[in-house]
Tab-separated table of N, CA and C in Angstrom:
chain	number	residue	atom	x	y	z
A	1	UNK	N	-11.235	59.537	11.416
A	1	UNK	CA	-11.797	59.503	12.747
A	1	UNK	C	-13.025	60.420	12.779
A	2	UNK	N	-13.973	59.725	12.988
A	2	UNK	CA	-15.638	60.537	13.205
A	2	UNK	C	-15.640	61.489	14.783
A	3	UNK	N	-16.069	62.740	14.490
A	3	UNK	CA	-16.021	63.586	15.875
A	3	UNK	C	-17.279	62.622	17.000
A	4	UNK	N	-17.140	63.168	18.113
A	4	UNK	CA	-17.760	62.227	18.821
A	4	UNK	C	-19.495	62.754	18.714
A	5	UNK	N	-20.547	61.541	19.181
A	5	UNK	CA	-21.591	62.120	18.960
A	5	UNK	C	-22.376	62.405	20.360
A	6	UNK	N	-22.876	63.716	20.509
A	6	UNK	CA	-23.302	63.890	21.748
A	6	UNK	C	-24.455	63.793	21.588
A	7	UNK	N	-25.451	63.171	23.202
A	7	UNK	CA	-26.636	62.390	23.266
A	7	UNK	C	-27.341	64.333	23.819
A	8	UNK	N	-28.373	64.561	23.597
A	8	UNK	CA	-28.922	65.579	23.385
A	8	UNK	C	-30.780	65.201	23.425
A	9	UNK	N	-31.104	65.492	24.731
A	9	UNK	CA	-32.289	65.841	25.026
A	9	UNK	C	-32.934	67.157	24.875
A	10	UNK	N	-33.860	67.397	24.082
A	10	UNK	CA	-35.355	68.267	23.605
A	10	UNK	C	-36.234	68.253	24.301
A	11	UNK	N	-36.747	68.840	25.284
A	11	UNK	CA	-38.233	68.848	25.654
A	11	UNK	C	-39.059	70.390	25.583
A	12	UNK	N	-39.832	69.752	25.043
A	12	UNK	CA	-40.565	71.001	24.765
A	12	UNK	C	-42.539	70.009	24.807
A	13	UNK	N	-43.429	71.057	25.259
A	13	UNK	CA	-44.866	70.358	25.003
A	13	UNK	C	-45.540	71.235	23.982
A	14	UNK	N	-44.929	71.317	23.076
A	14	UNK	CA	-45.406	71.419	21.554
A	14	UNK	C	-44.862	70.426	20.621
A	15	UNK	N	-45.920	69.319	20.358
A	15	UNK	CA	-45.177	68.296	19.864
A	15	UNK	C	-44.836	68.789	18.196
A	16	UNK	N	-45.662	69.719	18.018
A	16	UNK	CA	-44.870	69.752	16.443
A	16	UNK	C	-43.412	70.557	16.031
A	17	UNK	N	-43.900	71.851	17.065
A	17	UNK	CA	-42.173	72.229	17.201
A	17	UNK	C	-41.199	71.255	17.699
A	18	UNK	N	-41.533	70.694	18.615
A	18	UNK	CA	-40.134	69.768	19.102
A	18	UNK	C	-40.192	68.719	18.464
A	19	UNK	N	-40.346	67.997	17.472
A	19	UNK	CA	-39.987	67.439	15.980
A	19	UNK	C	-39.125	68.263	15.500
A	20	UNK	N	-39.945	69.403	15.113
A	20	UNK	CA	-38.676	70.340	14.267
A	20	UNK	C	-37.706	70.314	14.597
A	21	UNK	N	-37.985	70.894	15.992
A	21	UNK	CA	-36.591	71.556	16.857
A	21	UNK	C	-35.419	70.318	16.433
A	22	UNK	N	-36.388	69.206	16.489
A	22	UNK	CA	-35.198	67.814	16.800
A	22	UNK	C	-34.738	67.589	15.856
A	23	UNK	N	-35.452	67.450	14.373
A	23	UNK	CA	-34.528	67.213	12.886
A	23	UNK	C	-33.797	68.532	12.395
A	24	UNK	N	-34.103	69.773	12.992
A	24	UNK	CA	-33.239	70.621	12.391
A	24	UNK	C	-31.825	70.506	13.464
A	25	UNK	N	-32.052	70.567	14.799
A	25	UNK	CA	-30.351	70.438	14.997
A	25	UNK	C	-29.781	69.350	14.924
A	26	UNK	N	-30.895	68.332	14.970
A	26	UNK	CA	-29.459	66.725	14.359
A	26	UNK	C	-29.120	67.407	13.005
A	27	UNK	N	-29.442	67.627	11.850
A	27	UNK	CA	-29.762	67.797	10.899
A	27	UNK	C	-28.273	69.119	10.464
A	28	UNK	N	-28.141	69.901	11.520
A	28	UNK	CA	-27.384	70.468	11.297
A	28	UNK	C	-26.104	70.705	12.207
A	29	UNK	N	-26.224	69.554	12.991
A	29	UNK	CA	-24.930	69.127	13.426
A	29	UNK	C	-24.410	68.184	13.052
A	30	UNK	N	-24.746	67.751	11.876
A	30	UNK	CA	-24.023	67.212	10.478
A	30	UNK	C	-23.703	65.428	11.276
A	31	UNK	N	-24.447	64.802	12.004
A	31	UNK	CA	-24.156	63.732	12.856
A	31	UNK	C	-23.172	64.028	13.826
A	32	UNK	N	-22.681	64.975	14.407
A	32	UNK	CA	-22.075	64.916	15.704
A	32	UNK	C	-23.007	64.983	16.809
A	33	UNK	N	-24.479	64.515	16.759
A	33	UNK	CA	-25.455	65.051	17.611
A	33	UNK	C	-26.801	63.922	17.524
A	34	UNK	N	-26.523	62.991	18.511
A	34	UNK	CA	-28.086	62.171	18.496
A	34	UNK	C	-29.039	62.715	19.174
A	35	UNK	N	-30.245	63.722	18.575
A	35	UNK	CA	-31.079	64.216	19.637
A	35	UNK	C	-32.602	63.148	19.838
A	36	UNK	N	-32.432	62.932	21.159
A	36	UNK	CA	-33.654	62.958	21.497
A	36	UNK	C	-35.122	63.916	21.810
A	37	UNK	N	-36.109	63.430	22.143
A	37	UNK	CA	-37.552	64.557	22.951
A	37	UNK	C	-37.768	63.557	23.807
A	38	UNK	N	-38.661	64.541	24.317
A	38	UNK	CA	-39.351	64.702	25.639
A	38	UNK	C	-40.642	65.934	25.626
A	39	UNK	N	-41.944	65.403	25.892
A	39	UNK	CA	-42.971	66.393	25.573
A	39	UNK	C	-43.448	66.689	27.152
A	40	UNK	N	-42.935	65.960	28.012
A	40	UNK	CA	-43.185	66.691	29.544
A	40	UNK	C	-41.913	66.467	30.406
A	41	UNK	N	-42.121	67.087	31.366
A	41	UNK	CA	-41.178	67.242	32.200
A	41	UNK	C	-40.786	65.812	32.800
A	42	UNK	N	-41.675	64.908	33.176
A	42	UNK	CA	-41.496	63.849	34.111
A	42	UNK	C	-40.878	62.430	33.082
A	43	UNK	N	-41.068	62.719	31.554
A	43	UNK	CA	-40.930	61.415	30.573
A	43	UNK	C	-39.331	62.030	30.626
A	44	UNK	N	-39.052	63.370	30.635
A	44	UNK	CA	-37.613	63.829	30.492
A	44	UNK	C	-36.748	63.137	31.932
A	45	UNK	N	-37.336	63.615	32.809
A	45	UNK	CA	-36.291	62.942	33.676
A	45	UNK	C	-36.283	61.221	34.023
A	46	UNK	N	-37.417	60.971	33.426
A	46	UNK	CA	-37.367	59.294	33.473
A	46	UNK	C	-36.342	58.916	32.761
A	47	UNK	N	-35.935	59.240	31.537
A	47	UNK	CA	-35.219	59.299	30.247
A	47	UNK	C	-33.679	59.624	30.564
A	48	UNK	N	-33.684	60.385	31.526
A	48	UNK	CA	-32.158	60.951	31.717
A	48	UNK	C	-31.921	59.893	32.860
A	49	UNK	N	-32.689	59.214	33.536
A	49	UNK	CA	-32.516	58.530	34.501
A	49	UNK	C	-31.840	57.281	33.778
A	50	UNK	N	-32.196	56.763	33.039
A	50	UNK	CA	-31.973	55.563	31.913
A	50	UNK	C	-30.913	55.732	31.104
A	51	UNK	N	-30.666	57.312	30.677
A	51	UNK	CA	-29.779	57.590	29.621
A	51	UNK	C	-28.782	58.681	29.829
A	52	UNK	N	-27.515	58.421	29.691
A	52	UNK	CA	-26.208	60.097	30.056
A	52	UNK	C	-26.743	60.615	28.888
A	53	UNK	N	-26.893	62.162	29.047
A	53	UNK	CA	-26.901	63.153	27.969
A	53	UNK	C	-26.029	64.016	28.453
A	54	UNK	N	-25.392	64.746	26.924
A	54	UNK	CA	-24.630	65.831	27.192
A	54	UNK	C	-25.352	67.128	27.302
A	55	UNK	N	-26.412	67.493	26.489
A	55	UNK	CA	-27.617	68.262	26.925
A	55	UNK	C	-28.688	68.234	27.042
A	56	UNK	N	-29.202	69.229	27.610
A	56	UNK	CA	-30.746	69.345	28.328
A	56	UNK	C	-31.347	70.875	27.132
A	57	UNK	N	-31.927	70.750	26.704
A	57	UNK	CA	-32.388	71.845	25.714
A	57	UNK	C	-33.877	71.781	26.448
A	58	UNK	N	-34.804	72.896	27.281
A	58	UNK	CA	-35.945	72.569	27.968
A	58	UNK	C	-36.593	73.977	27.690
A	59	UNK	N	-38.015	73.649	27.168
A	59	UNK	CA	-38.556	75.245	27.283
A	59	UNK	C	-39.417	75.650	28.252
A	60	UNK	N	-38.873	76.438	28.713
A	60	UNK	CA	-39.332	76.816	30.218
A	60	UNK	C	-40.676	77.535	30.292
A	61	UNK	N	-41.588	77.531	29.156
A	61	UNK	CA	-42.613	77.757	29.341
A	61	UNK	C	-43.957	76.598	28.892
A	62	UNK	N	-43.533	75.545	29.425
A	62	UNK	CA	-44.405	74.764	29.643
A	62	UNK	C	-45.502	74.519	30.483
A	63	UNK	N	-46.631	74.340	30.193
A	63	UNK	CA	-47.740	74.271	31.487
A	63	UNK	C	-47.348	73.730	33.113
A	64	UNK	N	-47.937	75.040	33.516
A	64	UNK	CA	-47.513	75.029	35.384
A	64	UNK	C	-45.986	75.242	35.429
A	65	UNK	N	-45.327	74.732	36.280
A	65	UNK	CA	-43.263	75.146	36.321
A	65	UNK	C	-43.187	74.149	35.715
A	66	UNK	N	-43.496	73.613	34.939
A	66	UNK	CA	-42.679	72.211	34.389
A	66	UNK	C	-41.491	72.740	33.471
A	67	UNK	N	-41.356	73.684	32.899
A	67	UNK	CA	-39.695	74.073	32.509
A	67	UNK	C	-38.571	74.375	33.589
A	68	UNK	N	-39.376	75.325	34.412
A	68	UNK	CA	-38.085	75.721	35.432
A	68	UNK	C	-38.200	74.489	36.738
A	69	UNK	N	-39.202	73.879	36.967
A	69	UNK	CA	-39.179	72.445	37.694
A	69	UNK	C	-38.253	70.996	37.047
A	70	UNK	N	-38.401	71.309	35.577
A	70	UNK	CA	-37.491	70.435	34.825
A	70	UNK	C	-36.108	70.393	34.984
A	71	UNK	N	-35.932	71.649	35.153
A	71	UNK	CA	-34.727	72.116	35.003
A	71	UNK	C	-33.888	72.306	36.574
A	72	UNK	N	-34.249	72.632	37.733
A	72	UNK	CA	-34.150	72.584	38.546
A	72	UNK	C	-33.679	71.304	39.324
A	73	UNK	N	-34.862	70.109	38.978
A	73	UNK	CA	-34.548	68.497	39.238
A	73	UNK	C	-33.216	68.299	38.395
A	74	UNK	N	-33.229	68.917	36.788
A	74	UNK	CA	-32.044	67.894	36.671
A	74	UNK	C	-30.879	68.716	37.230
A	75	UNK	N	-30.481	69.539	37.266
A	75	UNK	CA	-29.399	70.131	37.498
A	75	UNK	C	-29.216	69.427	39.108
A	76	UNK	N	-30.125	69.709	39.565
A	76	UNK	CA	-30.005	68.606	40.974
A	76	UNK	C	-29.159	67.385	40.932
A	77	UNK	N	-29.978	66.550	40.111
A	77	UNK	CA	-29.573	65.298	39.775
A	77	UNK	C	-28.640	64.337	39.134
A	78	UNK	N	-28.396	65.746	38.044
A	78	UNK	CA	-26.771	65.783	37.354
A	78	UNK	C	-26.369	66.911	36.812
A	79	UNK	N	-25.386	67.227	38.775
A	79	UNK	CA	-25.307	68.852	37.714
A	79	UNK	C	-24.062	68.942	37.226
A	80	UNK	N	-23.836	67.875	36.712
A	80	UNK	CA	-22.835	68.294	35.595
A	80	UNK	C	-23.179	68.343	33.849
A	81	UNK	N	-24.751	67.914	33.804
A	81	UNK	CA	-25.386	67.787	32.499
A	81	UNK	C	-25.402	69.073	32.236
A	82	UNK	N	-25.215	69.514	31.126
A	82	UNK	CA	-25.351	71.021	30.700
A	82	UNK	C	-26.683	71.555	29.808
A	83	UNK	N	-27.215	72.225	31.093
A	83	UNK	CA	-28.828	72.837	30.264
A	83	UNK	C	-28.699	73.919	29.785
A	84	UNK	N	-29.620	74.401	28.905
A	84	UNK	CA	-30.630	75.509	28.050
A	84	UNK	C	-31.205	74.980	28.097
A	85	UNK	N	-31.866	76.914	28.256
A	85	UNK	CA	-33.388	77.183	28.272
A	85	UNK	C	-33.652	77.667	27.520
A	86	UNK	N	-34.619	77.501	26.620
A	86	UNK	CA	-35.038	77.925	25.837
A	86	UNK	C	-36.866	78.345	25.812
A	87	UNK	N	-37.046	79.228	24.782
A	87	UNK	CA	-38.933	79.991	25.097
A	87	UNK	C	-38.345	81.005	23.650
A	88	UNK	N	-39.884	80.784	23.248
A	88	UNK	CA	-40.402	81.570	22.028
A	88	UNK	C	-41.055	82.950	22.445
A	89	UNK	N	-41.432	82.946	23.803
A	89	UNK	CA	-42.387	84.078	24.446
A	89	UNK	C	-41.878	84.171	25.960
A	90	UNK	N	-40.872	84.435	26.471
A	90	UNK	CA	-40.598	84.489	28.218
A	90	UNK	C	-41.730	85.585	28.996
A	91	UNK	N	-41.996	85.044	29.661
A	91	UNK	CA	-42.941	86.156	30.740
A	91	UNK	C	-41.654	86.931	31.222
A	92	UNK	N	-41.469	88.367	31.743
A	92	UNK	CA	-40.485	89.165	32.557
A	92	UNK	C	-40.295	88.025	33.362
A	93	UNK	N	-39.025	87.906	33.695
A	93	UNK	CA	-37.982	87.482	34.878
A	93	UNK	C	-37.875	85.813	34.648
A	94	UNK	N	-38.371	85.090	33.583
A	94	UNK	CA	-37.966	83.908	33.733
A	94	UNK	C	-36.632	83.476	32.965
A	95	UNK	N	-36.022	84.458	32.514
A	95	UNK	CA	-34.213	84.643	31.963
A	95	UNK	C	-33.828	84.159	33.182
A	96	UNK	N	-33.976	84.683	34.249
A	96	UNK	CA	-33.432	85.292	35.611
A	96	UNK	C	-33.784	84.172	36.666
A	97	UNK	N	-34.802	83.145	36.441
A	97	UNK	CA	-35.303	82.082	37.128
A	97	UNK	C	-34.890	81.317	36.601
A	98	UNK	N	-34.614	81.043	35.491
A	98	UNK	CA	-34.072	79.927	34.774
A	98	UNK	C	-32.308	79.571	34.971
A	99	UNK	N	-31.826	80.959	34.781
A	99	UNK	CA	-30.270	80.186	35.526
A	99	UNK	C	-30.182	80.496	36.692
A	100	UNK	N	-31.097	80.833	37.330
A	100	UNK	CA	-30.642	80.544	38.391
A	100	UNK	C	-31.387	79.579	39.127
A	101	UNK	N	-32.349	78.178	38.361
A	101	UNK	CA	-32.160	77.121	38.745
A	101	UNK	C	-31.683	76.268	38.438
A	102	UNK	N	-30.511	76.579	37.132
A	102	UNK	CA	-29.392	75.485	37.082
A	102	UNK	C	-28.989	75.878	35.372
A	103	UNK	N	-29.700	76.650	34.671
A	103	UNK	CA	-29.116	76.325	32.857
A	103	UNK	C	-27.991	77.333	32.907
A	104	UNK	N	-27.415	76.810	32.205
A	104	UNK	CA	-26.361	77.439	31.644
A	104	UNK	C	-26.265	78.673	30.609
A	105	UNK	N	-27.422	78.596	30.057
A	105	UNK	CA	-27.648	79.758	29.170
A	105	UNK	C	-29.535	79.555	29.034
A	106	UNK	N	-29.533	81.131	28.543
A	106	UNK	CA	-31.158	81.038	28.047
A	106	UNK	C	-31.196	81.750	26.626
A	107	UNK	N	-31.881	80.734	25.131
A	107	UNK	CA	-32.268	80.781	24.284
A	107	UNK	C	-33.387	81.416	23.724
A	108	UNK	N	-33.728	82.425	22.818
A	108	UNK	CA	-34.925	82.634	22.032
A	108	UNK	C	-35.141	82.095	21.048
A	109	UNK	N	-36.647	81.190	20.968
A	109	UNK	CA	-36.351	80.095	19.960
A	109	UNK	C	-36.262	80.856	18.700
A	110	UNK	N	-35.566	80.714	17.531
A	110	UNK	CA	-35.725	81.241	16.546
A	110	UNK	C	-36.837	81.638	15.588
A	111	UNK	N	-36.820	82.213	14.601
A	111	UNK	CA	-38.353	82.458	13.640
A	111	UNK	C	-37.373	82.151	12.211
A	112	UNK	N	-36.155	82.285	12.008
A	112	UNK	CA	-36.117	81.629	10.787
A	112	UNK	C	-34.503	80.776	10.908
A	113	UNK	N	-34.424	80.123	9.638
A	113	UNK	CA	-33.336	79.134	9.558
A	113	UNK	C	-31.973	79.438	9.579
A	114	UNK	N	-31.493	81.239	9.637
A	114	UNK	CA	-30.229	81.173	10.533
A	114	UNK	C	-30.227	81.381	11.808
A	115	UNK	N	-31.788	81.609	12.227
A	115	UNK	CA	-31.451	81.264	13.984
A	115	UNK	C	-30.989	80.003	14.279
A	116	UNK	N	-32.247	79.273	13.654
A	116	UNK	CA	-31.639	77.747	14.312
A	116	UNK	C	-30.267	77.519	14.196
A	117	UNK	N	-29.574	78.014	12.722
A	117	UNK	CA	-27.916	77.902	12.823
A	117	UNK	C	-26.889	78.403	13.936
A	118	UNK	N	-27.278	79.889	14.479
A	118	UNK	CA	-27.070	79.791	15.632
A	118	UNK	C	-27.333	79.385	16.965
A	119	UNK	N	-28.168	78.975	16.886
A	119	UNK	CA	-28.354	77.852	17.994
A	119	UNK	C	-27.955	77.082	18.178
A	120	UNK	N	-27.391	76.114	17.298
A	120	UNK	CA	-26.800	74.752	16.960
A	120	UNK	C	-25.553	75.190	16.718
A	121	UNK	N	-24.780	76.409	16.309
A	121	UNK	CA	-23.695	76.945	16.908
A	121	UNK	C	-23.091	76.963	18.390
A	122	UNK	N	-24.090	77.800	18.805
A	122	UNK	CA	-23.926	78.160	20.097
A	122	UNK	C	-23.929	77.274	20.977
A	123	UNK	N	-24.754	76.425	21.027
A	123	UNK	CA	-24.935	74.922	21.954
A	123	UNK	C	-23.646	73.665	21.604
A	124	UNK	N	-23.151	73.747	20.321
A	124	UNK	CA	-21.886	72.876	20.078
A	124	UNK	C	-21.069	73.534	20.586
A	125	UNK	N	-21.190	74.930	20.634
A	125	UNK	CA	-19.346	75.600	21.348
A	125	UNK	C	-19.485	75.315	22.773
A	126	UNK	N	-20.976	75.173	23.389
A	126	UNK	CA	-20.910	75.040	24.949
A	126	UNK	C	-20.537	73.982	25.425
A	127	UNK	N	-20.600	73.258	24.493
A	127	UNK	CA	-20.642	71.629	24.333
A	127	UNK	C	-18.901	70.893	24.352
A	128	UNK	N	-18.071	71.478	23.731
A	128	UNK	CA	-16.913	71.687	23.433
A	128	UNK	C	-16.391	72.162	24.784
A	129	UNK	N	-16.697	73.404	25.228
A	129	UNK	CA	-16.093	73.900	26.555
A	129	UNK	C	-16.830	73.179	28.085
A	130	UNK	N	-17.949	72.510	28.018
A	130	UNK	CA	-18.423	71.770	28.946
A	130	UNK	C	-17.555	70.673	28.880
A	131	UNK	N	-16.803	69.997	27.899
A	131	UNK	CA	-16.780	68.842	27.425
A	131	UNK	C	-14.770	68.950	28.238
A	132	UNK	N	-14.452	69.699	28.033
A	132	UNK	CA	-12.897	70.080	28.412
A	132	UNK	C	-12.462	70.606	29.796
A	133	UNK	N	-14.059	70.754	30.558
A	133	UNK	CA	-13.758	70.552	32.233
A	133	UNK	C	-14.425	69.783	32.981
A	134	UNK	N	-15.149	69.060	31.997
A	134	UNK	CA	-16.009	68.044	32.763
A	134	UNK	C	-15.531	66.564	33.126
A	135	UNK	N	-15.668	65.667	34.308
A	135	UNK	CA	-15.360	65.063	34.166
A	135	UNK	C	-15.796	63.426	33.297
A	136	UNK	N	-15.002	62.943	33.048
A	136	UNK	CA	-15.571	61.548	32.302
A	136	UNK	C	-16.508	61.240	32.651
A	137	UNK	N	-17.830	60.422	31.534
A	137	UNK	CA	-19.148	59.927	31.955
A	137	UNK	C	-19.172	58.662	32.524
A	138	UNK	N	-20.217	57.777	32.983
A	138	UNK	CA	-19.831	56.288	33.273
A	138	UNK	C	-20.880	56.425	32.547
């Protein structure tokens, strides 16, 4: 029996990191993990509109609020989808803006390849405990 595979949205507007971002955690969630991208805020929620995901991975320092505006709409829209936030560089207080417009946790993107392992740790265990009080998807 194959573990189940969770649908996993990326947005970030650095298109070459969020490639990365995207083949290193499929990559190391060994196929329990179909990730998608998203390089702006508005292709992301078109996308979630069309598609259930189990996460929202969004970096909240995207041009103008489009991270914490991203993030805000979806949690709106399905707040039972489970976000991170994630940023390589946070300005003071956007930890602090960010859950408290809806993520569940906030990420520093990594600089080498056992961050990303914990990341892709950390986001499967949330994933696991989101997954055991949430209710069924349609």
């Amino acid at each position: 029996m194959t573990a189940p595979c969770h649908q996993v949205l990326i947005v970030d507007d650095d298109l070459v990191l969020l490639e990365l971002m995207g083949m290193i955690l499929e990559q190391l969630a060994g196929g329990r993990w179909k990730v998608h991208t998203a390089s702006q805020a508005q292709a992301a929620l078109d996308f979630l509109q069309r598609h259930p995901m189990d996460l929202l991975v969004v970096d909240v320092c995207m041009p103008g609020a489009g991270g914490l505006a991203l993030i805000r709409e979806a949690h709106e829209r399905y707040p039972h989808l489970l976000i991170a936030a994630i940023s390589g560089d946070a300005p003071p207080g956007r930890e602090e803006a960010s859950l408290r417009e809806g993520a569940a946790l906030f990420l520093e993107k990594p600089r080498s390849g056992d961050g990303w392992q914990a990341i892709q740790a950390m986001l499967e265990e949330r994933l696991r405990l989101a997954e055991e009080t949430a209710p069924p998807r349609h």
